[in-house]
């Protein structure tokens, strides 16, 4: 185990005997940059830099899911406050606005009407340029929960429902976990989602839309699994390591 924060890599060296690296850093920027360095120095990193970049960005992921025929919330990308408001006026409220890069539900807002949208967009326009890219999703009507499925290669090894009193069901925001049965439909969809971002070990987040059935709203490049292990009793980290050892053989 190597703590990324203790790492200083001389980039012209070969990686000293790392071979295969299972990337587990939860900080997005440390994650992709350490992956880039390690890959460049000859290590095989799971997931790859390519997957880190693709899955780390909600717009890139959306486009890939769509192209691979994986159902995903309808979305709009707008490049100014005015264009975003116009799009929401056309598509209707509520809408969800998300940073293209981010996790744990941070800075994700539900825009219930034009006044709320106008206020949030004004703040975003005053922030770093990345926040002036407005990624909007339809609000999916669903039971008060979502699903996190852990995909290791060609299997969903475990899945949980995440429920909370808030419309955002992230565990980081106080969500609670319970086991979710894995259906064939869900497994196929998750494996397609993994392939769409060219990943190997990923966490796929799904919602059960009242209108459209299962939709995938995110693919996590470095999936957390503590609560899944606890409620499903599946030893996810061992399965990840078995997969990597099988791949390396
Ligand atoms: N389009 C949507 N409609 C309804 N609810 C949504 C929608 N998108 C997200 N949510 C809710 O908001 C939560 C956070 O969304 P999302 O997973 O996209 O954010 P995140 O910051 O990437 O979270 P993480 O990476 O930790 O899973 C989801 O778990 C889900 O409960």
mmCIF file of C-alpha atoms and ligand atoms in Angstrom:
data_model
loop_
_atom_site.group_PDB
_atom_site.id
_atom_site.type_symbol
_atom_site.label_atom_id
_atom_site.label_comp_id
_atom_site.label_asym_id
_atom_site.label_seq_id
_atom_site.Cartn_x
_atom_site.Cartn_y
_atom_site.Cartn_z
ATOM 1 C CA UNK A 1 0.000 0.000 0.000
ATOM 2 C CA UNK A 2 1.386 3.347 -0.983
ATOM 3 C CA UNK A 3 -0.090 6.611 0.258
ATOM 4 C CA UNK A 4 -0.153 8.916 -2.745
ATOM 5 C CA UNK A 5 0.532 11.930 -0.517
ATOM 6 C CA UNK A 6 3.919 10.448 0.403
ATOM 7 C CA UNK A 7 4.883 9.853 -3.210
ATOM 8 C CA UNK A 8 7.501 11.911 -5.079
ATOM 9 C CA UNK A 9 8.244 10.255 -8.411
ATOM 10 C CA UNK A 10 11.336 11.084 -10.469
ATOM 11 C CA UNK A 11 9.633 10.899 -13.804
ATOM 12 C CA UNK A 12 12.616 9.726 -15.854
ATOM 13 C CA UNK A 13 13.024 6.581 -13.711
ATOM 14 C CA UNK A 14 11.375 3.249 -14.372
ATOM 15 C CA UNK A 15 8.852 2.354 -11.698
ATOM 16 C CA UNK A 16 10.817 0.293 -9.169
ATOM 17 C CA UNK A 17 9.064 -3.051 -9.346
ATOM 18 C CA UNK A 18 5.467 -1.929 -9.050
ATOM 19 C CA UNK A 19 4.276 -4.116 -11.981
ATOM 20 C CA UNK A 20 0.520 -3.691 -11.647
ATOM 21 C CA UNK A 21 -0.883 -0.844 -9.578
ATOM 22 C CA UNK A 22 -4.458 -0.839 -8.262
ATOM 23 C CA UNK A 23 -5.244 2.871 -8.133
ATOM 24 C CA UNK A 24 -7.197 3.638 -4.951
ATOM 25 C CA UNK A 25 -6.622 7.347 -4.440
ATOM 26 C CA UNK A 26 -9.968 9.080 -3.785
ATOM 27 C CA UNK A 27 -8.664 12.536 -4.637
ATOM 28 C CA UNK A 28 -9.525 12.901 -8.331
ATOM 29 C CA UNK A 29 -6.583 15.097 -9.290
ATOM 30 C CA UNK A 30 -3.995 13.065 -7.340
ATOM 31 C CA UNK A 31 -5.561 9.960 -8.843
ATOM 32 C CA UNK A 32 -5.274 10.880 -12.522
ATOM 33 C CA UNK A 33 -1.908 12.596 -12.160
ATOM 34 C CA UNK A 34 -0.307 9.717 -10.252
ATOM 35 C CA UNK A 35 -1.800 7.311 -12.804
ATOM 36 C CA UNK A 36 -0.308 9.348 -15.644
ATOM 37 C CA UNK A 37 3.106 9.318 -13.985
ATOM 38 C CA UNK A 38 3.066 5.617 -13.097
ATOM 39 C CA UNK A 39 1.788 4.558 -16.523
ATOM 40 C CA UNK A 40 4.417 6.712 -18.193
ATOM 41 C CA UNK A 41 7.105 5.051 -16.056
ATOM 42 C CA UNK A 42 6.023 1.596 -17.201
ATOM 43 C CA UNK A 43 3.531 0.372 -14.590
ATOM 44 C CA UNK A 44 0.174 -1.113 -15.538
ATOM 45 C CA UNK A 45 -2.414 0.873 -13.637
ATOM 46 C CA UNK A 46 -6.011 -0.226 -13.056
ATOM 47 C CA UNK A 47 -7.946 1.722 -14.066
ATOM 48 C CA UNK A 48 -5.904 3.319 -16.825
ATOM 49 C CA UNK A 49 -5.342 7.036 -17.277
ATOM 50 C CA UNK A 50 -7.769 6.953 -20.197
ATOM 51 C CA UNK A 51 -10.536 5.540 -17.974
ATOM 52 C CA UNK A 52 -9.711 8.010 -15.193
ATOM 53 C CA UNK A 53 -10.165 10.904 -17.565
ATOM 54 C CA UNK A 54 -13.304 9.541 -19.234
ATOM 55 C CA UNK A 55 -15.121 8.327 -16.118
ATOM 56 C CA UNK A 56 -13.985 11.304 -14.044
ATOM 57 C CA UNK A 57 -15.984 13.712 -16.164
ATOM 58 C CA UNK A 58 -19.765 13.499 -16.236
ATOM 59 C CA UNK A 59 -20.103 14.957 -19.722
ATOM 60 C CA UNK A 60 -17.514 12.617 -21.265
ATOM 61 C CA UNK A 61 -19.173 9.674 -19.522
ATOM 62 C CA UNK A 62 -22.622 10.757 -20.661
ATOM 63 C CA UNK A 63 -21.524 10.873 -24.305
ATOM 64 C CA UNK A 64 -19.877 7.430 -24.091
ATOM 65 C CA UNK A 65 -22.855 5.818 -22.330
ATOM 66 C CA UNK A 66 -25.164 7.254 -24.951
ATOM 67 C CA UNK A 67 -22.978 6.030 -27.792
ATOM 68 C CA UNK A 68 -22.835 2.533 -26.244
ATOM 69 C CA UNK A 69 -26.620 2.370 -25.880
ATOM 70 C CA UNK A 70 -26.574 2.508 -22.068
ATOM 71 C CA UNK A 71 -29.695 4.358 -20.792
ATOM 72 C CA UNK A 72 -28.683 7.534 -18.948
ATOM 73 C CA UNK A 73 -30.545 10.680 -17.818
ATOM 74 C CA UNK A 74 -31.310 13.161 -20.617
ATOM 75 C CA UNK A 75 -28.755 15.936 -20.359
ATOM 76 C CA UNK A 76 -27.751 19.308 -21.801
ATOM 77 C CA UNK A 77 -24.409 21.074 -21.820
ATOM 78 C CA UNK A 78 -24.534 24.880 -21.929
ATOM 79 C CA UNK A 79 -21.666 27.336 -22.031
ATOM 80 C CA UNK A 80 -23.210 30.459 -20.507
ATOM 81 C CA UNK A 81 -25.826 31.355 -17.925
ATOM 82 C CA UNK A 82 -28.208 32.608 -20.590
ATOM 83 C CA UNK A 83 -27.897 29.482 -22.722
ATOM 84 C CA UNK A 84 -28.435 27.274 -19.644
ATOM 85 C CA UNK A 85 -31.570 29.201 -18.625
ATOM 86 C CA UNK A 86 -32.927 29.014 -22.154
ATOM 87 C CA UNK A 87 -32.390 25.249 -22.206
ATOM 88 C CA UNK A 88 -34.144 24.784 -18.857
ATOM 89 C CA UNK A 89 -37.036 27.023 -19.909
ATOM 90 C CA UNK A 90 -37.461 24.725 -22.912
ATOM 91 C CA UNK A 91 -36.974 21.379 -21.106
ATOM 92 C CA UNK A 92 -38.743 22.347 -17.884
ATOM 93 C CA UNK A 93 -38.049 22.297 -14.164
ATOM 94 C CA UNK A 94 -36.840 20.781 -11.916
ATOM 95 C CA UNK A 95 -33.403 20.218 -13.416
ATOM 96 C CA UNK A 96 -30.179 18.992 -11.850
ATOM 97 C CA UNK A 97 -26.933 20.885 -12.310
ATOM 98 C CA UNK A 98 -23.637 19.084 -11.697
ATOM 99 C CA UNK A 99 -19.967 20.001 -11.899
ATOM 100 C CA UNK A 100 -18.488 17.942 -14.746
ATOM 101 C CA UNK A 101 -15.777 16.754 -12.325
ATOM 102 C CA UNK A 102 -16.693 16.054 -8.715
ATOM 103 C CA UNK A 103 -17.906 13.481 -6.232
ATOM 104 C CA UNK A 104 -19.752 12.869 -2.959
ATOM 105 C CA UNK A 105 -22.644 14.989 -4.257
ATOM 106 C CA UNK A 106 -20.683 18.221 -3.850
ATOM 107 C CA UNK A 107 -22.078 21.252 -5.657
ATOM 108 C CA UNK A 108 -24.859 19.234 -7.238
ATOM 109 C CA UNK A 109 -28.076 21.255 -7.051
ATOM 110 C CA UNK A 110 -31.719 20.684 -7.839
ATOM 111 C CA UNK A 111 -33.096 23.700 -9.649
ATOM 112 C CA UNK A 112 -36.815 23.737 -8.889
ATOM 113 C CA UNK A 113 -37.670 26.854 -10.855
ATOM 114 C CA UNK A 114 -36.182 29.677 -12.902
ATOM 115 C CA UNK A 115 -35.386 31.820 -9.843
ATOM 116 C CA UNK A 116 -33.362 29.031 -8.210
ATOM 117 C CA UNK A 117 -31.589 28.334 -11.514
ATOM 118 C CA UNK A 118 -30.764 31.999 -12.023
ATOM 119 C CA UNK A 119 -29.239 32.249 -8.521
ATOM 120 C CA UNK A 120 -27.089 29.120 -8.764
ATOM 121 C CA UNK A 121 -25.908 30.000 -12.271
ATOM 122 C CA UNK A 122 -24.890 33.474 -11.118
ATOM 123 C CA UNK A 123 -22.630 31.953 -8.449
ATOM 124 C CA UNK A 124 -21.180 29.466 -10.915
ATOM 125 C CA UNK A 125 -20.379 32.205 -13.432
ATOM 126 C CA UNK A 126 -18.253 33.948 -10.770
ATOM 127 C CA UNK A 127 -16.173 30.810 -10.098
ATOM 128 C CA UNK A 128 -13.318 29.054 -11.919
ATOM 129 C CA UNK A 129 -13.888 28.641 -15.685
ATOM 130 C CA UNK A 130 -14.736 24.936 -15.247
ATOM 131 C CA UNK A 131 -17.891 25.983 -13.365
ATOM 132 C CA UNK A 132 -18.950 28.130 -16.287
ATOM 133 C CA UNK A 133 -19.556 24.904 -18.176
ATOM 134 C CA UNK A 134 -23.088 24.014 -17.121
ATOM 135 C CA UNK A 135 -23.947 20.308 -17.221
ATOM 136 C CA UNK A 136 -27.692 19.833 -16.684
ATOM 137 C CA UNK A 137 -29.674 16.637 -16.234
ATOM 138 C CA UNK A 138 -33.375 15.899 -16.146
ATOM 139 C CA UNK A 139 -34.555 15.145 -12.606
ATOM 140 C CA UNK A 140 -35.246 11.400 -12.556
ATOM 141 C CA UNK A 141 -38.433 10.464 -10.704
ATOM 142 C CA UNK A 142 -37.599 7.308 -8.799
ATOM 143 C CA UNK A 143 -37.868 5.607 -5.415
ATOM 144 C CA UNK A 144 -35.863 7.545 -2.758
ATOM 145 C CA UNK A 145 -32.671 5.603 -3.403
ATOM 146 C CA UNK A 146 -30.075 4.815 -6.028
ATOM 147 C CA UNK A 147 -27.890 1.778 -6.700
ATOM 148 C CA UNK A 148 -24.119 1.339 -6.581
ATOM 149 C CA UNK A 149 -22.976 -1.791 -8.413
ATOM 150 C CA UNK A 150 -19.371 -2.936 -8.231
ATOM 151 C CA UNK A 151 -18.064 -4.349 -11.487
ATOM 152 C CA UNK A 152 -14.911 -6.445 -11.505
ATOM 153 C CA UNK A 153 -14.134 -7.477 -15.081
ATOM 154 C CA UNK A 154 -17.210 -9.176 -16.499
ATOM 155 C CA UNK A 155 -19.108 -9.554 -13.220
ATOM 156 C CA UNK A 156 -21.130 -7.383 -10.909
ATOM 157 C CA UNK A 157 -19.750 -8.774 -7.659
ATOM 158 C CA UNK A 158 -22.133 -6.881 -5.346
ATOM 159 C CA UNK A 159 -24.609 -4.019 -5.360
ATOM 160 C CA UNK A 160 -26.230 -1.827 -2.729
ATOM 161 C CA UNK A 161 -29.190 0.500 -2.517
ATOM 162 C CA UNK A 162 -28.255 3.896 -1.121
ATOM 163 C CA UNK A 163 -31.166 5.687 0.525
ATOM 164 C CA UNK A 164 -31.432 8.933 2.463
ATOM 165 C CA UNK A 165 -33.898 11.609 3.511
ATOM 166 C CA UNK A 166 -32.282 13.926 0.958
ATOM 167 C CA UNK A 167 -32.866 13.653 -2.803
ATOM 168 C CA UNK A 168 -29.089 13.123 -3.028
ATOM 169 C CA UNK A 169 -28.478 9.637 -1.718
ATOM 170 C CA UNK A 170 -24.673 9.685 -1.429
ATOM 171 C CA UNK A 171 -23.205 7.785 1.504
ATOM 172 C CA UNK A 172 -20.967 10.825 2.075
ATOM 173 C CA UNK A 173 -24.143 12.834 2.774
ATOM 174 C CA UNK A 174 -25.527 10.386 5.335
ATOM 175 C CA UNK A 175 -27.106 7.803 3.010
ATOM 176 C CA UNK A 176 -27.683 4.299 4.338
ATOM 177 C CA UNK A 177 -26.813 1.101 2.523
ATOM 178 C CA UNK A 178 -28.760 -2.139 2.058
ATOM 179 C CA UNK A 179 -28.143 -5.109 -0.253
ATOM 180 C CA UNK A 180 -29.523 -4.845 -3.790
ATOM 181 C CA UNK A 181 -30.252 -8.005 -5.816
ATOM 182 C CA UNK A 182 -28.331 -8.091 -9.087
ATOM 183 C CA UNK A 183 -30.567 -8.808 -12.069
ATOM 184 C CA UNK A 184 -29.338 -9.952 -15.462
ATOM 185 C CA UNK A 185 -30.534 -6.643 -16.959
ATOM 186 C CA UNK A 186 -28.574 -4.675 -14.362
ATOM 187 C CA UNK A 187 -25.430 -6.737 -14.835
ATOM 188 C CA UNK A 188 -25.514 -6.346 -18.649
ATOM 189 C CA UNK A 189 -26.036 -2.609 -18.318
ATOM 190 C CA UNK A 190 -23.180 -2.254 -15.817
ATOM 191 C CA UNK A 191 -20.760 -4.232 -17.963
ATOM 192 C CA UNK A 192 -21.650 -2.107 -20.990
ATOM 193 C CA UNK A 193 -21.107 1.005 -18.868
ATOM 194 C CA UNK A 194 -17.693 -0.312 -17.791
ATOM 195 C CA UNK A 195 -16.758 -1.002 -21.405
ATOM 196 C CA UNK A 196 -17.997 2.434 -22.481
ATOM 197 C CA UNK A 197 -15.321 4.114 -20.323
ATOM 198 C CA UNK A 198 -12.779 1.367 -21.155
ATOM 199 C CA UNK A 199 -12.475 0.433 -17.486
ATOM 200 C CA UNK A 200 -11.714 -2.822 -15.685
ATOM 201 C CA UNK A 201 -12.866 -2.358 -12.086
ATOM 202 C CA UNK A 202 -15.546 0.294 -11.678
ATOM 203 C CA UNK A 203 -18.530 1.320 -9.575
ATOM 204 C CA UNK A 204 -21.648 1.933 -11.656
ATOM 205 C CA UNK A 205 -24.372 4.174 -10.197
ATOM 206 C CA UNK A 206 -27.929 3.586 -11.381
ATOM 207 C CA UNK A 207 -31.386 4.976 -10.666
ATOM 208 C CA UNK A 208 -34.720 3.208 -11.079
ATOM 209 C CA UNK A 209 -36.621 5.714 -13.202
ATOM 210 C CA UNK A 210 -40.427 5.486 -12.890
ATOM 211 C CA UNK A 211 -40.656 6.165 -16.630
ATOM 212 C CA UNK A 212 -37.570 4.576 -18.166
ATOM 213 C CA UNK A 213 -36.508 1.745 -15.846
ATOM 214 C CA UNK A 214 -32.818 1.527 -14.946
ATOM 215 C CA UNK A 215 -30.606 4.430 -16.019
ATOM 216 C CA UNK A 216 -26.881 4.815 -15.349
ATOM 217 C CA UNK A 217 -25.882 8.257 -14.081
ATOM 218 C CA UNK A 218 -22.237 7.684 -13.258
ATOM 219 C CA UNK A 219 -19.292 5.334 -13.600
ATOM 220 C CA UNK A 220 -16.752 5.592 -10.775
ATOM 221 C CA UNK A 221 -13.164 5.033 -11.726
ATOM 222 C CA UNK A 222 -11.992 4.345 -8.155
ATOM 223 C CA UNK A 223 -15.051 2.941 -6.469
ATOM 224 C CA UNK A 224 -15.443 2.918 -2.710
ATOM 225 C CA UNK A 225 -16.639 -0.411 -1.293
ATOM 226 C CA UNK A 226 -16.610 -0.264 2.527
ATOM 227 C CA UNK A 227 -20.408 -0.210 2.913
ATOM 228 C CA UNK A 228 -20.920 -2.768 0.165
ATOM 229 C CA UNK A 229 -18.619 -5.203 1.961
ATOM 230 C CA UNK A 230 -20.428 -4.522 5.246
ATOM 231 C CA UNK A 231 -23.998 -5.037 4.025
ATOM 232 C CA UNK A 232 -23.469 -7.652 1.288
ATOM 233 C CA UNK A 233 -20.801 -9.690 3.072
ATOM 234 C CA UNK A 234 -18.829 -9.911 -0.181
ATOM 235 C CA UNK A 235 -15.068 -9.510 0.096
ATOM 236 C CA UNK A 236 -14.783 -6.939 -2.698
ATOM 237 C CA UNK A 237 -11.078 -6.081 -2.233
ATOM 238 C CA UNK A 238 -10.097 -9.773 -2.469
ATOM 239 C CA UNK A 239 -12.132 -10.129 -5.656
ATOM 240 C CA UNK A 240 -10.365 -7.096 -7.087
ATOM 241 C CA UNK A 241 -6.968 -8.579 -6.239
ATOM 242 C CA UNK A 242 -7.926 -12.021 -7.633
ATOM 243 C CA UNK A 243 -8.967 -10.315 -10.873
ATOM 244 C CA UNK A 244 -5.658 -8.432 -11.102
ATOM 245 C CA UNK A 245 -3.633 -11.570 -10.367
ATOM 246 C CA UNK A 246 -5.639 -13.421 -13.052
ATOM 247 C CA UNK A 247 -4.992 -10.631 -15.531
ATOM 248 C CA UNK A 248 -1.288 -10.539 -14.747
ATOM 249 C CA UNK A 249 -0.854 -14.316 -15.146
HETATM 250 N N1 LIG B 1 -30.600 13.197 -12.718
HETATM 251 C C1 LIG B 1 -30.853 12.929 -11.442
HETATM 252 N N2 LIG B 1 -32.130 12.841 -11.000
HETATM 253 C C2 LIG B 1 -32.424 12.574 -9.695
HETATM 254 N N3 LIG B 1 -31.482 12.371 -8.766
HETATM 255 C C3 LIG B 1 -30.185 12.422 -9.137
HETATM 256 C C4 LIG B 1 -29.819 12.702 -10.496
HETATM 257 N N4 LIG B 1 -28.466 12.667 -10.585
HETATM 258 C C5 LIG B 1 -28.019 12.401 -9.350
HETATM 259 N N5 LIG B 1 -29.035 12.250 -8.475
HETATM 260 C C6 LIG B 1 -28.893 11.971 -7.018
HETATM 261 O O1 LIG B 1 -27.812 12.747 -6.557
HETATM 262 C C7 LIG B 1 -26.749 11.915 -6.049
HETATM 263 C C8 LIG B 1 -25.405 12.484 -6.459
HETATM 264 O O2 LIG B 1 -25.276 12.432 -7.870
HETATM 265 P P1 LIG B 1 -23.967 11.863 -8.574
HETATM 266 O O3 LIG B 1 -23.787 10.414 -8.207
HETATM 267 O O4 LIG B 1 -24.036 12.195 -10.011
HETATM 268 O O5 LIG B 1 -22.877 12.747 -7.824
HETATM 269 P P2 LIG B 1 -21.379 12.515 -7.432
HETATM 270 O O6 LIG B 1 -20.936 13.770 -6.754
HETATM 271 O O7 LIG B 1 -20.619 12.077 -8.605
HETATM 272 O O8 LIG B 1 -21.443 11.321 -6.363
HETATM 273 P P3 LIG B 1 -20.485 10.020 -6.167
HETATM 274 O O9 LIG B 1 -19.366 10.067 -7.120
HETATM 275 O O10 LIG B 1 -20.001 10.109 -4.757
HETATM 276 O O11 LIG B 1 -21.422 8.876 -6.404
HETATM 277 C C9 LIG B 1 -27.037 10.521 -6.612
HETATM 278 O O12 LIG B 1 -26.557 9.550 -5.729
HETATM 279 C C10 LIG B 1 -28.557 10.515 -6.746
HETATM 280 O O13 LIG B 1 -29.165 10.161 -5.517
#
